[in-house]
Backbone as CSV, one residue per row, in Angstrom:
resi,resn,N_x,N_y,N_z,CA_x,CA_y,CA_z,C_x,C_y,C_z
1,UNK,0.844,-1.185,0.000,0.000,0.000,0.000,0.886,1.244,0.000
2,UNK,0.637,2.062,-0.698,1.541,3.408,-0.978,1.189,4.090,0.649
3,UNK,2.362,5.192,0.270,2.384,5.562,1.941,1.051,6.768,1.851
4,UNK,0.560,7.219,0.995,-0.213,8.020,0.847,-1.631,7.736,0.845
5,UNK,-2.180,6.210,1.047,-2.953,5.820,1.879,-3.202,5.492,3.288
6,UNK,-1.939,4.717,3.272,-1.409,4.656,4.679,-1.694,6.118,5.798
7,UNK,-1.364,7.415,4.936,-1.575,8.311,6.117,-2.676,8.689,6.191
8,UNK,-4.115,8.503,4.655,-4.873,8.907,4.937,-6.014,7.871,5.795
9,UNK,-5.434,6.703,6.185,-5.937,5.658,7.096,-5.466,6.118,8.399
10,UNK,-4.379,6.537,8.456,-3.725,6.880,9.825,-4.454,8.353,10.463
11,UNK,-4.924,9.054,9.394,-5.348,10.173,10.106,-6.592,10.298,10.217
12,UNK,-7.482,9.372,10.305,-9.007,8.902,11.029,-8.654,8.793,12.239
13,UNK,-10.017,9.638,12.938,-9.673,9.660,14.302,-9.545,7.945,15.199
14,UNK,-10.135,6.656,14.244,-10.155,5.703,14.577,-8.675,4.967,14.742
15,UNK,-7.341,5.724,14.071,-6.469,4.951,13.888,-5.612,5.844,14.804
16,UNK,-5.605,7.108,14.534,-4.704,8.115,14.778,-3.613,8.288,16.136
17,UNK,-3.986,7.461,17.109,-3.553,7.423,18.468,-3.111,5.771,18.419
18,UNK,-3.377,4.924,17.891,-2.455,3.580,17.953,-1.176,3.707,18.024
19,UNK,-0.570,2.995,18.469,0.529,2.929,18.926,1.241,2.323,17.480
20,UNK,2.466,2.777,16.947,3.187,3.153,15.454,3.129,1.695,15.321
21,UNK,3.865,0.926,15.884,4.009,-1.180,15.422,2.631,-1.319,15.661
22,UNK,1.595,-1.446,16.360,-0.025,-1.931,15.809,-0.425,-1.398,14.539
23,UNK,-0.024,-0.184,14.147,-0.555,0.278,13.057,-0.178,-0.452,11.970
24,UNK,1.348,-0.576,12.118,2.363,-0.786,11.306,1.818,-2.736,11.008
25,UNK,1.010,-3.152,11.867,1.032,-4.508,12.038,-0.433,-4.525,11.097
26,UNK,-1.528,-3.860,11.865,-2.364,-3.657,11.016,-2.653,-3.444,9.431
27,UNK,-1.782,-2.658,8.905,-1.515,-2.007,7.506,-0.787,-3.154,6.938
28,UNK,0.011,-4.629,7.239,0.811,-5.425,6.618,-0.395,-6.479,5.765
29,UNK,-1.189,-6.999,6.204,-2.471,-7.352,5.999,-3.672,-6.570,4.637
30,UNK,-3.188,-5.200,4.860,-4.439,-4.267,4.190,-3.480,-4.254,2.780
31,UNK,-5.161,-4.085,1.876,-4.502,-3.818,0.679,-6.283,-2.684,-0.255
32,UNK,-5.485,-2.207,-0.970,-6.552,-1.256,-1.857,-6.863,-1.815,-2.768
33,UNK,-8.491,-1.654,-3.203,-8.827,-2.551,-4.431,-9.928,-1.089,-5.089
34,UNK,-9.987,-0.893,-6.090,-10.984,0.201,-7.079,-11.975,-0.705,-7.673
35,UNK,-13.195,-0.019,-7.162,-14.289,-1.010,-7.913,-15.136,0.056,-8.805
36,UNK,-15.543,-0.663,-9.887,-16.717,0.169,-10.641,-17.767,0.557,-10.296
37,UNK,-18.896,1.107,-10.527,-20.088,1.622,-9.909,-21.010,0.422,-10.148
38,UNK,-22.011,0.336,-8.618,-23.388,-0.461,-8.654,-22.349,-1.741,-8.637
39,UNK,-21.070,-1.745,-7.707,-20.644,-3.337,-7.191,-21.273,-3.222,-5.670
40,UNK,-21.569,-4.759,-5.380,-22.105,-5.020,-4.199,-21.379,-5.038,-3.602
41,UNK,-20.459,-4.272,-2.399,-18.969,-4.874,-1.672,-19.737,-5.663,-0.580
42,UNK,-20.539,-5.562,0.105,-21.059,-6.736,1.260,-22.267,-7.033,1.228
43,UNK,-23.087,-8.305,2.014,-24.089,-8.513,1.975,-24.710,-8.840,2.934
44,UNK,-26.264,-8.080,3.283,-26.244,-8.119,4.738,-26.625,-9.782,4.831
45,UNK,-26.182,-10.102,6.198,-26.658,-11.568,6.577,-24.734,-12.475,6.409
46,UNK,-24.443,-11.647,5.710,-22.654,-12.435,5.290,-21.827,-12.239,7.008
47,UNK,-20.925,-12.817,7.166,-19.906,-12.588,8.177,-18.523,-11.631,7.657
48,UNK,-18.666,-10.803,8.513,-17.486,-9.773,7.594,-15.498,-10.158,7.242
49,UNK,-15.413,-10.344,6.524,-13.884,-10.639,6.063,-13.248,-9.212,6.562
50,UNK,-13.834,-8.198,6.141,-12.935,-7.173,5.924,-13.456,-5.903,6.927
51,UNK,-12.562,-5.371,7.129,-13.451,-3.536,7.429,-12.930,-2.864,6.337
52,UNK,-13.729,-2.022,6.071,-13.836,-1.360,5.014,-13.625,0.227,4.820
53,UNK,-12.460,0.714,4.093,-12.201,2.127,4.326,-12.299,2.895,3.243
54,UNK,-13.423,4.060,2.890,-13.886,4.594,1.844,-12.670,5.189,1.195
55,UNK,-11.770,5.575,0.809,-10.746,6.390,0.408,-11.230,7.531,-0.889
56,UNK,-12.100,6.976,-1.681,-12.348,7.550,-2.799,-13.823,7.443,-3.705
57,UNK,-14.682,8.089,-3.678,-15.960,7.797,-4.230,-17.139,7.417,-3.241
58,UNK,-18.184,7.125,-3.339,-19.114,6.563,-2.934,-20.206,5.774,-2.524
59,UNK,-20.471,5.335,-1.353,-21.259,4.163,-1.194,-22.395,3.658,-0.549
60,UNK,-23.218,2.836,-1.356,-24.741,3.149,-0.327,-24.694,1.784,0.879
61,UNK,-25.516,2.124,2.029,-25.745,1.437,2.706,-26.942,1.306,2.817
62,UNK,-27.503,-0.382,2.376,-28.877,-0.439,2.163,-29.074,-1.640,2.762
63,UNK,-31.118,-2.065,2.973,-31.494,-3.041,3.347,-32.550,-3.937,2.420
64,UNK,-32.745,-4.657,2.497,-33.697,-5.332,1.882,-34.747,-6.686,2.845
65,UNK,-36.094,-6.398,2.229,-37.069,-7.639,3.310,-37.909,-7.659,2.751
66,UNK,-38.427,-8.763,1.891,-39.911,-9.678,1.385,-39.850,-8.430,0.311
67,UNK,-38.900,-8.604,-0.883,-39.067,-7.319,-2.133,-38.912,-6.012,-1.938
68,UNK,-38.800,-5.292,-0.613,-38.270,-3.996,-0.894,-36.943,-3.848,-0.443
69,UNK,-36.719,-2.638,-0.650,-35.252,-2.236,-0.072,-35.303,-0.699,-0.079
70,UNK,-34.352,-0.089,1.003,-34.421,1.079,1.529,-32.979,1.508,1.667
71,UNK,-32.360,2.857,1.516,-31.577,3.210,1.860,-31.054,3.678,3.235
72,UNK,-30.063,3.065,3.944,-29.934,3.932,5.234,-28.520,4.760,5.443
73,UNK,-27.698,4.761,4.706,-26.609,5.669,5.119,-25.798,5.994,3.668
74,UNK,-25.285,6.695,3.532,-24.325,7.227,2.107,-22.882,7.169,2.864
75,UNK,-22.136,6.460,2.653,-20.203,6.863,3.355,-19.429,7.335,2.302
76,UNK,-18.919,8.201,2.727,-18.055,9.289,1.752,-16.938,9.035,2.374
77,UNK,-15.936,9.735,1.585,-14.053,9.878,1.841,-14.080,10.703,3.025
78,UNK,-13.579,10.477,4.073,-12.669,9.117,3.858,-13.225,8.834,5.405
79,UNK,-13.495,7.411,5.223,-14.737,6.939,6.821,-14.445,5.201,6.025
80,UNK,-15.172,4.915,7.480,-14.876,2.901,7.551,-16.734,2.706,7.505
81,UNK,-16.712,1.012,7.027,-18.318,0.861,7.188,-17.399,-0.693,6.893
82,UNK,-18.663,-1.088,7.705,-19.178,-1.263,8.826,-18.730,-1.723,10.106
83,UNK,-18.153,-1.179,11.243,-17.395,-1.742,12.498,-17.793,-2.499,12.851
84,UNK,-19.108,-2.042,13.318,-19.735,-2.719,14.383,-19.572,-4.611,14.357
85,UNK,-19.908,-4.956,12.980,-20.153,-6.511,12.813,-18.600,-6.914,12.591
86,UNK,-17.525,-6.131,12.141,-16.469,-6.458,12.699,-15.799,-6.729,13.758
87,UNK,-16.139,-5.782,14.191,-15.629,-6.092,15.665,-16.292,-7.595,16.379
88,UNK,-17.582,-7.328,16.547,-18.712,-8.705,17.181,-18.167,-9.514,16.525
89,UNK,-17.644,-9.803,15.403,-17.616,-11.285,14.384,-19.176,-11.658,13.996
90,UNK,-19.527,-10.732,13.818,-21.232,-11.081,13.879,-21.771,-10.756,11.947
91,UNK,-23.001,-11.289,12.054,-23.562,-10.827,10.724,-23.531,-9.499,10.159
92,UNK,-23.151,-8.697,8.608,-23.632,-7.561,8.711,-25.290,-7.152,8.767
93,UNK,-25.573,-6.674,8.986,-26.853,-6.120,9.167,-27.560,-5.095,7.805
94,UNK,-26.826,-4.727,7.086,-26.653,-3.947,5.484,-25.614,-4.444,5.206
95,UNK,-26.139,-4.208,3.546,-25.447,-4.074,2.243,-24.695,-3.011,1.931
96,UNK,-23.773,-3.089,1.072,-23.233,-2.161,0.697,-23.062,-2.149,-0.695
97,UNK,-22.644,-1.008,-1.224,-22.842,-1.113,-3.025,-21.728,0.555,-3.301
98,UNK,-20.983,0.694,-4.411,-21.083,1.560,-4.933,-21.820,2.268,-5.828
99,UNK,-21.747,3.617,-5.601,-22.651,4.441,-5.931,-21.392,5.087,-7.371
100,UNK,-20.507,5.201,-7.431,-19.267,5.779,-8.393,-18.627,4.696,-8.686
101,UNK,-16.963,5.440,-9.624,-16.443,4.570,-8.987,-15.232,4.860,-8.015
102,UNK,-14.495,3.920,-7.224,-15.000,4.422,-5.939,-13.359,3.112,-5.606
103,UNK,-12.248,4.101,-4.650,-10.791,2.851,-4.278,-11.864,2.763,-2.639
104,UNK,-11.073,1.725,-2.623,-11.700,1.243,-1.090,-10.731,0.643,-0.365
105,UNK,-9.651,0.538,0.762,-9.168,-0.556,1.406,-9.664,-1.325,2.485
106,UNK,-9.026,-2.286,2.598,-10.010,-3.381,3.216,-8.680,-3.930,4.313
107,UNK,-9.303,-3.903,5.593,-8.257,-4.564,6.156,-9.153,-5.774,7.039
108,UNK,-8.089,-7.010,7.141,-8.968,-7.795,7.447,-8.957,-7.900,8.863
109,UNK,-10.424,-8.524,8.755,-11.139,-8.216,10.290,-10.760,-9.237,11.603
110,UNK,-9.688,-10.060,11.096,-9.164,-10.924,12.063,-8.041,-9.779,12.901
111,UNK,-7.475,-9.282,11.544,-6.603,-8.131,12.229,-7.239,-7.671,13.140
112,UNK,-8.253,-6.422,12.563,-8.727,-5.927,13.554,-9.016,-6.336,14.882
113,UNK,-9.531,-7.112,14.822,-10.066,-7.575,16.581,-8.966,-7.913,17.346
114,UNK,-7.552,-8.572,16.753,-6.277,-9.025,17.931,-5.569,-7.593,17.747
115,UNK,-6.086,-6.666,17.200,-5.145,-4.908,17.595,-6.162,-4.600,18.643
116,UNK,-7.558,-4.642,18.282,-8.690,-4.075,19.734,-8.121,-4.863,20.527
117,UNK,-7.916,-5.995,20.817,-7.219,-6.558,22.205,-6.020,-6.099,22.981
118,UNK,-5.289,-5.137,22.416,-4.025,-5.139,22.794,-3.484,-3.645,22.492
119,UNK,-4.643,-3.010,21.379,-3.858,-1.473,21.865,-4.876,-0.574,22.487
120,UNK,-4.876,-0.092,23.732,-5.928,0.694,24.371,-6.322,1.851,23.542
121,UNK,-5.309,2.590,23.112,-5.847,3.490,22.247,-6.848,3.477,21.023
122,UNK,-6.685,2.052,20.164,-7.189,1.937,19.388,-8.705,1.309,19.696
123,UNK,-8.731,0.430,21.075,-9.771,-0.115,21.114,-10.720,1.147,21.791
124,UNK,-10.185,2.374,22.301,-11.340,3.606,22.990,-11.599,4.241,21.876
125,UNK,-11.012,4.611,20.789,-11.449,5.184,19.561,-12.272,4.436,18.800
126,UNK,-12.635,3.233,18.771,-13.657,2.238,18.181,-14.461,2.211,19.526
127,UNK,-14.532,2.355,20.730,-15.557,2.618,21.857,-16.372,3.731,21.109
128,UNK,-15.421,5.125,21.215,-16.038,6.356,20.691,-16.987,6.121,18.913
129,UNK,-16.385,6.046,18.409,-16.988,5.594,16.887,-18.179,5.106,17.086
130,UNK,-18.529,3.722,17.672,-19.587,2.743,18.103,-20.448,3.690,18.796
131,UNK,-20.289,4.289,19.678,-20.967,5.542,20.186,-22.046,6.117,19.316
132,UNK,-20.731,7.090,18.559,-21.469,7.764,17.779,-22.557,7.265,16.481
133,UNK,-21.881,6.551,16.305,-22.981,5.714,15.360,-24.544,5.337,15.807
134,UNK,-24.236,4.983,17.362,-25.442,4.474,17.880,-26.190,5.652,18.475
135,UNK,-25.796,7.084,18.680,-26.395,7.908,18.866,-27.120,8.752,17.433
136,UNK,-25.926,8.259,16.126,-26.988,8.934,15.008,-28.084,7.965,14.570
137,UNK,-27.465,6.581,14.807,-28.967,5.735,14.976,-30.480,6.279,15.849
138,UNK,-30.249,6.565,16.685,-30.964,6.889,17.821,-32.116,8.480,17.034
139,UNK,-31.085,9.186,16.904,-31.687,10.196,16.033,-32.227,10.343,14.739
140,UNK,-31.924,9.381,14.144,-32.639,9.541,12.601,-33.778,8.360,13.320
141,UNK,-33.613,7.628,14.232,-34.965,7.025,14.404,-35.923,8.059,14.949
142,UNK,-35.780,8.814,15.605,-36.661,9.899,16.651,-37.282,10.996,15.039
143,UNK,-36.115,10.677,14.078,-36.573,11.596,12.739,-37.539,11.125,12.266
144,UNK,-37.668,9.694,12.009,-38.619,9.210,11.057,-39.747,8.568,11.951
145,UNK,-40.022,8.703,13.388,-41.017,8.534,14.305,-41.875,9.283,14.614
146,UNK,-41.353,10.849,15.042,-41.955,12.024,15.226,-41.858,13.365,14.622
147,UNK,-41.690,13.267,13.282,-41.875,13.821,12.274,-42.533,13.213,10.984
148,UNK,-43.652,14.471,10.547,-44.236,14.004,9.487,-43.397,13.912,8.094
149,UNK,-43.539,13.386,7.282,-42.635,13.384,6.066,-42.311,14.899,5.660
150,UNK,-43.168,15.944,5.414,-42.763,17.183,5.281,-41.993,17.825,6.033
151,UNK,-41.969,17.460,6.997,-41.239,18.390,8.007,-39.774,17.449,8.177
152,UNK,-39.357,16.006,7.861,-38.309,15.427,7.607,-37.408,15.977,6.146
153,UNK,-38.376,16.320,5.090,-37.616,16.938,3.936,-37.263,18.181,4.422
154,UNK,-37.955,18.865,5.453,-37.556,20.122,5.710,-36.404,20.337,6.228
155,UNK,-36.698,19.499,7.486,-35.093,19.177,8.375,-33.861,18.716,7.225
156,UNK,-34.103,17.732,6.687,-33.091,17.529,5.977,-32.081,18.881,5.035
157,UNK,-33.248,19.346,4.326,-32.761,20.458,3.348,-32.333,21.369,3.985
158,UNK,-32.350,21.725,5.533,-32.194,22.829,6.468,-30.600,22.263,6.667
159,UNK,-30.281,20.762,6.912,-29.114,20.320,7.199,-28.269,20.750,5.795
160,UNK,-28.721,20.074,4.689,-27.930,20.396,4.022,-27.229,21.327,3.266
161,UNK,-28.494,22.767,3.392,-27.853,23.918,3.395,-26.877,24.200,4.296
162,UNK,-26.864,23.926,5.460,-25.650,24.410,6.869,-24.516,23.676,5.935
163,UNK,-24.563,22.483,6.017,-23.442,21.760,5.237,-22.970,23.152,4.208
164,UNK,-23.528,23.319,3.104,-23.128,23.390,2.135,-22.442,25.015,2.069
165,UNK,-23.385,25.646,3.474,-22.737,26.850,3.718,-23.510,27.954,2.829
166,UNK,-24.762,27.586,1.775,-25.660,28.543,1.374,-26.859,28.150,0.909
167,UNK,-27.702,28.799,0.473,-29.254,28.326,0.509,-29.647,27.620,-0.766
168,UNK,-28.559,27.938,-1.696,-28.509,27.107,-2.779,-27.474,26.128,-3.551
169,UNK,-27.831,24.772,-3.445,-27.463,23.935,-3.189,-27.810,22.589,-4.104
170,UNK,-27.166,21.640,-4.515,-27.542,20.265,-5.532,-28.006,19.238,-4.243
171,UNK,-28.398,18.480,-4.243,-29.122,17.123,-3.928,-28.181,16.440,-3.735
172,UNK,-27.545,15.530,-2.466,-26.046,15.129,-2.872,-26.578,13.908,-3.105
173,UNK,-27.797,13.325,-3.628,-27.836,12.110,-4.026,-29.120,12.028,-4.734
174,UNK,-29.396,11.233,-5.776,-30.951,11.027,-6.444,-31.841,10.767,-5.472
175,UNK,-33.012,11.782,-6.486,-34.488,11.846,-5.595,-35.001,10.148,-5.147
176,UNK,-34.752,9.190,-5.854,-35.192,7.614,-5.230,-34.617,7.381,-4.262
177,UNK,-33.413,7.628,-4.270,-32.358,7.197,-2.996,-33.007,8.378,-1.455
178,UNK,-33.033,9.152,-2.164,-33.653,10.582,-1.068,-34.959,10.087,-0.179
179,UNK,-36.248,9.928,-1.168,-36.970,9.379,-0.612,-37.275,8.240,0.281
180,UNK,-36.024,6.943,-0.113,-35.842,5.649,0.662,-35.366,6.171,1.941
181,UNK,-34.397,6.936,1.567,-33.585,7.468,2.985,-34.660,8.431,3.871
182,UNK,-35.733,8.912,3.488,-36.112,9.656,4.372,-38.013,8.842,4.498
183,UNK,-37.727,7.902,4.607,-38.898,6.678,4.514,-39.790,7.022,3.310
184,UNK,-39.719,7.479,2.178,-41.377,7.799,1.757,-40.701,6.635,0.374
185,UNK,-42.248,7.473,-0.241,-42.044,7.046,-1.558,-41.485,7.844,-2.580
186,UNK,-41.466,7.532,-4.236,-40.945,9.067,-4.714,-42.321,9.686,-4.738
187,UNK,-43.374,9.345,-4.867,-43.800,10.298,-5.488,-44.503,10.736,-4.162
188,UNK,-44.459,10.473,-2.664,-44.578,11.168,-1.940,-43.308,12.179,-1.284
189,UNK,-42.351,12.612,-2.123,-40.915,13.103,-1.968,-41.530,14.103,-2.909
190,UNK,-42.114,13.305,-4.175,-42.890,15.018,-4.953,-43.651,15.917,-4.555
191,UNK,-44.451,15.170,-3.825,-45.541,16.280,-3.462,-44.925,17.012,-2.048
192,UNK,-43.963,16.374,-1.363,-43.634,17.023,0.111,-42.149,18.472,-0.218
193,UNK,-42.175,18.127,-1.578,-41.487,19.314,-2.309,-42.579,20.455,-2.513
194,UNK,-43.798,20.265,-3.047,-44.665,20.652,-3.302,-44.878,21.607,-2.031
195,UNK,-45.177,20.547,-0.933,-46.075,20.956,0.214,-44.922,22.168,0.654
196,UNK,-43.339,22.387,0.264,-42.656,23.301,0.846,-42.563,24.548,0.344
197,UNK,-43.113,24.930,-0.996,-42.925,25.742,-2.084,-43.372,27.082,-0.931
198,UNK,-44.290,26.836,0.086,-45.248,28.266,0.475,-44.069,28.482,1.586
199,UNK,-42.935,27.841,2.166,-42.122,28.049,2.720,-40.325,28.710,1.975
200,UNK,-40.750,28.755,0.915,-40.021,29.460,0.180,-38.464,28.259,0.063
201,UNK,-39.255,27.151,-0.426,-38.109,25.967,-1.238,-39.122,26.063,-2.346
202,UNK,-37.400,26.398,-3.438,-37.860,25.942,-5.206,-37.279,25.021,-5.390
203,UNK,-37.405,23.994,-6.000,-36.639,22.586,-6.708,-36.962,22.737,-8.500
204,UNK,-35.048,22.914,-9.349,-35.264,22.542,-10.501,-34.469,21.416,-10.724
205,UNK,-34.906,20.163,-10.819,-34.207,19.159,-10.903,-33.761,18.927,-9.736
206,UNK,-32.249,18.667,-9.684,-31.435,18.453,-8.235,-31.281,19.553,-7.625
207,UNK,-31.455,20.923,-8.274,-31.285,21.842,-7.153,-31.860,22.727,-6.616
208,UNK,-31.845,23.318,-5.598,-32.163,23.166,-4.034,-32.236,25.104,-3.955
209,UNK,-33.664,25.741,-3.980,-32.976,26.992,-3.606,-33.999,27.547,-2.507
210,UNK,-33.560,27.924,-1.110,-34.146,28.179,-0.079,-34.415,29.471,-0.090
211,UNK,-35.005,30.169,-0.362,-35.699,31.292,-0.847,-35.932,32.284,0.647
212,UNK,-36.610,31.806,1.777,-37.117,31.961,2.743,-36.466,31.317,4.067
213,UNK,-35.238,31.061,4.421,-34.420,30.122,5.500,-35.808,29.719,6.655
214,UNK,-35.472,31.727,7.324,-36.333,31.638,8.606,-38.167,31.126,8.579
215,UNK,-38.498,31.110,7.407,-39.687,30.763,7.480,-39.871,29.403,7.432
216,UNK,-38.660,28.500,6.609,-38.557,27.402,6.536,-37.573,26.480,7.994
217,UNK,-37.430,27.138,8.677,-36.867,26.750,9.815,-38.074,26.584,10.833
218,UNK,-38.940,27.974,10.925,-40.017,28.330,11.635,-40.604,26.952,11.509
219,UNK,-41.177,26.488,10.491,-42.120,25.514,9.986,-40.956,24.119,10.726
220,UNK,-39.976,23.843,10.252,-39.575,22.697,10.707,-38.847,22.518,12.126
221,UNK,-38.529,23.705,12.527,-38.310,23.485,13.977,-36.902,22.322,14.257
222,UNK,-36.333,22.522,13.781,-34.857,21.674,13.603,-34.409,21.818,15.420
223,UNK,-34.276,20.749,15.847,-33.365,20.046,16.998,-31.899,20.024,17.012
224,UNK,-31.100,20.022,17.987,-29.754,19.584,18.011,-29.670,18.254,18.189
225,UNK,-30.606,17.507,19.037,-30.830,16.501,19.691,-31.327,15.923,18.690
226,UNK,-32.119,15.962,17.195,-32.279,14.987,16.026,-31.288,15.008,15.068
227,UNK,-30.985,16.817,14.650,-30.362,17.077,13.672,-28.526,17.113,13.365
228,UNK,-28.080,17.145,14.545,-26.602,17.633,14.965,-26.214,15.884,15.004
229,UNK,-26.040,15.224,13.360,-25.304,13.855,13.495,-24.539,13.859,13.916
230,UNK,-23.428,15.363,14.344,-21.910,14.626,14.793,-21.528,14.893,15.787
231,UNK,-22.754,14.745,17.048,-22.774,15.138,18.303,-23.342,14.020,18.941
């Protein structure tokens, strides 16, 4: 592996404090592979070989039960998916797929678990990670429980303007994928576009122009406690 992955593995807050020979032990094992778009890299119900480190491009995390399937997470550069069933040795619980195309390294998950045994640092930074994950779990469930679908597109588009730093803005992913991710259907994703227009959101195609912030905030009432994933 070139050293120029190597550091951008090393400088995740998950690796960053290991001690230099675990790392160094870890990384002997790992190797980078580039896949084309719409490859399946895991499958939920499989036992995980690998953990998985986004380096480049994009990837969906999805589910499937009795013919449907839903989107639940997008992982971008540069982040790991999925720990959790690594670590446990347990089933994954989602799929994964590229969305681009998209380098990925993979280190294997036998590694992983005899470095969690033995370097403290590394195993409290996968404490913390596991955390956080299970607290943005926690919150996108409280999203799609006690919020109506309109007021979830609202929140959302409110997030992704902050992200983006202005009121106008692209879709960072297709309206099907949008709608799975935010439970509906599409064509109830059309009309809850619709239902926002008097709040001053225009949609042409993918993009996004918030016309009215405070009126559209007023209406959705955005939380820290739903909306703030990285808290």
């Amino acid at each position: 592996m070139s050293d120029s992955y190597r550091k951008e593995v090393r400088d995740l807050a998950l690796f960053s404090d290991m001690e230099p020979a675990n790392f160094d032990a870890l990384m002997r094992g790992a190797y980078v592979q580039n896949f084309p778009p719409r490859i399946e890299l895991i499958t939920e119900g499989e036992t995980p070989d690998f953990l998985h480190i986004v380096i480049s491009g994009t990837v969906d995390l999805f589910a499937s039960w009795n013919g449907r399937e839903t989107s639940l997470a997008t992982v971008r550069p540069v982040s790991t998916f999925i720990l959790a069933a690594t670590i446990k040795d347990a089933p994954y619980l989602m799929s994964a797929r590229t969305l681009e195309k998209s380098r990925i390294v993979l280190l294997p998950s036998e590694d992983v678990r005899a470095i969690f045994d033995k370097d403290n640092a590394f195993a409290r930074a996968i404490v913390s990670e596991l955390s956080q994950c299970y607290r943005a779990v926690v919150k996108n469930t409280k999203d799609l429980k006690l919020r109506t679908s309109l007021e979830r597109l609202a929140n959302y588009l409110l997030r992704q303007s902050q992200r983006a730093g202005t009121e106008t803005f692209d879709l960072n992913m297709e309206k099907r994928r949008l709608a799975s991710f935010l439970g509906m259907t599409p064509e109830n994703l059309s009309r809850a576009f619709k239902g926002l227009e008097p709040y001053g959101v225009l949609v042409s195609g993918n993009h996004i122009t918030i016309k009215q912030p405070e009126t559209l905030s007023g209406f959705a009432k955005p939380s820290p406690l739903i909306d703030d994933r990285m808290s």
